[in-house]
mmCIF file of C-alpha atoms in Angstrom:
data_model
loop_
_atom_site.group_PDB
_atom_site.id
_atom_site.type_symbol
_atom_site.label_atom_id
_atom_site.label_comp_id
_atom_site.label_asym_id
_atom_site.label_seq_id
_atom_site.Cartn_x
_atom_site.Cartn_y
_atom_site.Cartn_z
ATOM 1 C CA ALA M 44 -41.498 9.018 14.290
ATOM 2 C CA LEU M 45 -38.755 10.975 16.600
ATOM 3 C CA ALA M 46 -41.201 10.404 19.773
ATOM 4 C CA CYS M 47 -41.511 6.762 18.881
ATOM 5 C CA ALA M 48 -37.603 6.247 18.480
ATOM 6 C CA ARG M 49 -36.909 8.103 21.823
ATOM 7 C CA THR M 50 -39.410 6.154 23.636
ATOM 8 C CA ALA M 51 -37.895 3.088 22.191
ATOM 9 C CA LEU M 52 -34.376 4.093 23.060
ATOM 10 C CA ASP M 53 -35.361 4.654 26.655
ATOM 11 C CA ILE M 54 -37.057 1.238 26.667
ATOM 12 C CA HIS M 55 -33.932 -0.568 25.194
ATOM 13 C CA THR M 56 -31.639 1.401 27.348
ATOM 14 C CA LYS M 57 -33.154 0.431 30.389
ATOM 15 C CA SER M 58 -33.176 -3.410 29.397
ATOM 16 C CA GLY M 59 -29.790 -3.301 28.002
ATOM 17 C CA ASN M 60 -30.743 -4.153 24.327
ATOM 18 C CA ASN M 61 -27.950 -3.028 22.373
ATOM 19 C CA LYS M 62 -29.606 -3.823 18.969
ATOM 20 C CA GLY M 63 -32.708 -1.922 20.228
ATOM 21 C CA GLN M 64 -30.579 0.980 20.942
ATOM 22 C CA ALA M 65 -28.863 1.053 17.664
ATOM 23 C CA PHE M 66 -32.056 0.663 15.865
ATOM 24 C CA ALA M 67 -33.583 3.662 17.491
ATOM 25 C CA HIS M 68 -30.503 5.810 16.756
ATOM 26 C CA GLN M 69 -30.499 4.487 13.370
ATOM 27 C CA VAL M 70 -34.415 5.477 12.906
ATOM 28 C CA SER M 71 -33.647 8.983 14.489
ATOM 29 C CA ALA M 72 -30.808 9.325 11.925
ATOM 30 C CA TYR M 73 -33.090 8.797 9.136
ATOM 31 C CA VAL M 74 -35.751 11.122 10.298
ATOM 32 C CA TYR M 75 -33.307 13.939 10.357
ATOM 33 C CA VAL M 76 -31.811 12.863 7.013
ATOM 34 C CA GLU M 77 -35.175 13.200 5.566
ATOM 35 C CA GLN M 78 -35.525 16.628 7.016
ATOM 36 C CA GLN M 79 -31.883 17.350 5.816
ATOM 37 C CA LEU M 80 -30.791 18.256 9.299
ATOM 38 C CA TRP M 81 -27.276 16.925 8.844
ATOM 39 C CA SER M 82 -25.522 17.838 12.087
ATOM 40 C CA GLN M 83 -28.285 16.568 14.223
ATOM 41 C CA ALA M 84 -28.332 13.239 12.134
ATOM 42 C CA LEU M 85 -24.417 12.362 12.644
ATOM 43 C CA PRO M 86 -24.314 11.665 16.071
ATOM 44 C CA GLU M 87 -27.453 9.696 15.941
ATOM 45 C CA ALA M 88 -26.068 7.550 13.175
ATOM 46 C CA LEU M 89 -22.548 7.428 14.671
ATOM 47 C CA ASP M 90 -24.075 5.741 17.756
ATOM 48 C CA ALA M 91 -26.099 3.282 15.672
ATOM 49 C CA ALA M 92 -22.669 2.123 13.993
ATOM 50 C CA ARG M 93 -21.114 1.801 17.213
ATOM 51 C CA LEU M 94 -23.726 0.065 18.868
ATOM 52 C CA TYR M 95 -24.267 -2.320 15.909
ATOM 53 C CA GLN M 96 -20.446 -2.896 15.887
ATOM 54 C CA HIS M 97 -20.705 -4.644 19.313
ATOM 55 C CA GLU M 98 -23.334 -6.794 17.982
ATOM 56 C CA GLY M 99 -21.827 -8.355 14.817
ATOM 57 C CA ASP M 100 -24.740 -7.986 12.704
ATOM 58 C CA ILE M 101 -22.619 -7.318 9.282
ATOM 59 C CA SER M 102 -25.727 -6.208 7.582
ATOM 60 C CA ALA M 103 -26.550 -3.874 10.297
ATOM 61 C CA ILE M 104 -23.371 -2.390 10.489
ATOM 62 C CA LEU M 105 -22.548 -1.695 6.947
ATOM 63 C CA ASP M 106 -26.168 0.259 6.335
ATOM 64 C CA SER M 107 -25.383 2.126 9.699
ATOM 65 C CA LEU M 108 -21.561 3.014 8.261
ATOM 66 C CA TYR M 109 -23.436 3.898 4.802
ATOM 67 C CA LEU M 110 -25.664 6.239 6.268
ATOM 68 C CA THR M 111 -22.990 7.798 8.547
ATOM 69 C CA ALA M 112 -20.789 8.326 5.086
ATOM 70 C CA ARG M 113 -23.690 9.578 3.314
ATOM 71 C CA ILE M 114 -24.544 12.321 6.233
ATOM 72 C CA GLN M 115 -20.741 13.161 6.214
ATOM 73 C CA PHE M 116 -21.036 13.663 2.553
ATOM 74 C CA GLU M 117 -23.744 15.906 2.856
ATOM 75 C CA LEU M 118 -21.819 17.869 5.428
ATOM 76 C CA GLN M 119 -19.001 18.270 3.103
ATOM 77 C CA SER M 120 -16.828 16.287 5.363
ATOM 78 C CA PHE M 121 -15.265 14.400 2.121
ATOM 79 C CA SER M 122 -12.202 12.736 3.889
ATOM 80 C CA LEU M 123 -14.130 11.575 6.858
ATOM 81 C CA ALA M 124 -16.780 10.076 4.474
ATOM 82 C CA GLU M 125 -14.052 8.573 2.275
ATOM 83 C CA LYS M 126 -12.695 7.005 5.581
ATOM 84 C CA THR M 127 -15.952 5.668 6.947
ATOM 85 C CA LEU M 128 -16.516 4.002 3.226
ATOM 86 C CA ARG M 129 -13.001 2.300 3.239
ATOM 87 C CA SER M 130 -13.911 1.137 6.563
ATOM 88 C CA LEU M 131 -17.140 -0.263 5.426
ATOM 89 C CA LEU M 132 -15.887 -1.939 2.373
ATOM 90 C CA LYS M 133 -13.208 -3.832 4.504
ATOM 91 C CA GLN M 134 -15.684 -5.082 7.005
ATOM 92 C CA GLY M 135 -17.781 -6.089 3.760
ATOM 93 C CA GLU M 136 -15.129 -7.648 1.622
ATOM 94 C CA ASN M 137 -15.771 -10.987 2.914
ATOM 95 C CA SER M 138 -19.641 -10.758 3.623
ATOM 96 C CA SER M 139 -21.873 -8.060 2.838
ATOM 97 C CA GLY M 140 -24.871 -9.590 4.326
ATOM 98 C CA CYS M 141 -27.885 -7.869 2.516
ATOM 99 C CA PHE M 142 -26.273 -4.487 2.137
ATOM 100 C CA HIS M 143 -25.160 -3.814 -1.599
ATOM 101 C CA LEU M 144 -21.492 -2.588 -1.626
ATOM 102 C CA ALA M 145 -22.314 -1.267 -4.910
ATOM 103 C CA ASN M 146 -23.658 2.105 -2.976
ATOM 104 C CA ALA M 147 -20.509 2.308 -1.141
ATOM 105 C CA TYR M 148 -18.394 2.671 -4.117
ATOM 106 C CA SER M 149 -20.957 4.753 -5.771
ATOM 107 C CA LEU M 150 -20.769 7.198 -3.048
ATOM 108 C CA LEU M 151 -16.846 7.001 -3.064
ATOM 109 C CA GLY M 152 -17.239 7.877 -6.636
ATOM 110 C CA LEU M 153 -19.346 11.002 -5.749
ATOM 111 C CA ILE M 154 -16.495 11.825 -3.328
ATOM 112 C CA PHE M 155 -13.974 12.072 -5.885
ATOM 113 C CA LEU M 156 -15.957 13.603 -8.477
ATOM 114 C CA GLN M 157 -16.097 16.376 -5.949
ATOM 115 C CA LYS M 158 -12.700 16.529 -5.449
ATOM 116 C CA ASN M 159 -12.160 16.832 -8.978
ATOM 117 C CA ASN M 160 -10.464 13.461 -9.336
ATOM 118 C CA LEU M 161 -12.048 12.054 -12.488
ATOM 119 C CA ALA M 162 -9.882 9.122 -12.802
ATOM 120 C CA ARG M 163 -10.398 7.542 -9.658
ATOM 121 C CA ALA M 164 -14.219 8.468 -9.706
ATOM 122 C CA LYS M 165 -14.746 7.193 -12.831
ATOM 123 C CA ALA M 166 -13.064 3.796 -11.885
ATOM 124 C CA LEU M 167 -15.367 3.724 -8.700
ATOM 125 C CA PHE M 168 -18.512 4.198 -10.668
ATOM 126 C CA LEU M 169 -17.239 1.418 -13.013
ATOM 127 C CA LYS M 170 -17.012 -0.702 -9.888
ATOM 128 C CA SER M 171 -19.999 -0.004 -8.719
ATOM 129 C CA ALA M 172 -22.050 -0.465 -12.146
ATOM 130 C CA SER M 173 -20.303 -3.666 -12.327
ATOM 131 C CA LEU M 174 -21.784 -4.841 -8.721
ATOM 132 C CA GLU M 175 -25.003 -3.663 -9.637
ATOM 133 C CA GLN M 176 -25.471 -5.408 -12.988
ATOM 134 C CA LYS M 177 -24.296 -8.655 -11.273
ATOM 135 C CA ASN M 178 -27.139 -8.007 -8.568
ATOM 136 C CA GLU M 179 -29.481 -7.055 -11.338
ATOM 137 C CA ARG M 180 -29.874 -3.672 -9.380
ATOM 138 C CA PHE M 181 -30.322 -1.945 -13.077
ATOM 139 C CA SER M 182 -31.464 1.396 -11.887
ATOM 140 C CA GLY M 183 -28.290 1.756 -10.012
ATOM 141 C CA ALA M 184 -26.218 0.502 -12.703
ATOM 142 C CA ALA M 185 -28.090 3.355 -14.880
ATOM 143 C CA THR M 186 -27.168 6.211 -12.292
ATOM 144 C CA ASP M 187 -23.429 4.824 -12.357
ATOM 145 C CA TYR M 188 -23.352 5.041 -16.130
ATOM 146 C CA ALA M 189 -24.820 8.494 -15.983
ATOM 147 C CA ASN M 190 -22.189 9.721 -13.700
ATOM 148 C CA ILE M 191 -19.541 8.132 -16.010
ATOM 149 C CA GLY M 192 -21.221 10.272 -18.845
ATOM 150 C CA LEU M 193 -20.682 13.458 -16.924
ATOM 151 C CA ILE M 194 -17.030 12.609 -16.094
ATOM 152 C CA GLU M 195 -16.456 11.763 -19.902
ATOM 153 C CA THR M 196 -18.304 15.130 -20.565
ATOM 154 C CA LYS M 197 -16.072 17.122 -18.175
ATOM 155 C CA LEU M 198 -13.092 15.254 -19.801
ATOM 156 C CA GLY M 199 -14.207 16.558 -23.471
ATOM 157 C CA HIS M 200 -15.101 13.195 -24.721
ATOM 158 C CA ILE M 201 -17.938 13.716 -26.030
ATOM 159 C CA SER M 202 -18.360 10.516 -28.515
ATOM 160 C CA GLN M 203 -17.835 8.531 -25.277
ATOM 161 C CA ALA M 204 -19.856 10.603 -23.046
ATOM 162 C CA LEU M 205 -22.660 10.098 -25.620
ATOM 163 C CA LYS M 206 -22.283 6.319 -25.522
ATOM 164 C CA THR M 207 -22.249 6.073 -21.714
ATOM 165 C CA TYR M 208 -25.353 8.398 -21.509
ATOM 166 C CA GLU M 209 -27.094 6.068 -24.092
ATOM 167 C CA THR M 210 -26.063 2.921 -21.909
ATOM 168 C CA ALA M 211 -27.671 4.861 -18.832
ATOM 169 C CA LEU M 212 -30.756 5.482 -20.834
ATOM 170 C CA THR M 213 -30.709 2.060 -21.893
ATOM 171 C CA TYR M 214 -30.758 0.637 -18.256
ATOM 172 C CA ALA M 215 -33.374 3.223 -17.058
ATOM 173 C CA SER M 216 -35.785 2.689 -19.821
ATOM 174 C CA ALA M 217 -35.604 -1.102 -19.966
ATOM 175 C CA PHE M 218 -35.899 -1.608 -15.805
ATOM 176 C CA GLU M 219 -37.700 1.472 -15.201
#
């Protein structure tokens, strides 16, 4: 896949096709992500995001920004990941194309969970769960509720945690 992406990148670079170049960088980033080669994935994702910005394809822009933020998160560059996600959310507030903004809110929640800012993390997971339900993406809502249950457990709210875990289980079971 990397060899094909490199060949495609060469062809698209020679022909001046920015979208093709961006896509080749994005494919390379995804290959590196699958291999957990985060440091190699990051420049590819950044190049894809930069090139897509010039083309105005909102779905591709948001997807490449999310990929960049996810890699930054894996590299434990939480401040950079947060900045990238906030840029994504700002760009996607009027139109997100086919990109699901719930993904960005959920990853932001994970960042604040890592920072042990449980109140902000919970609010972000709730926002994500709401969007997931609205878009009938119930497996995503199940994940968000499981994360909220974890927060309630950390806060010592065992009764609320159990209710939240039950909600997560209900979504996970009903919608596989």
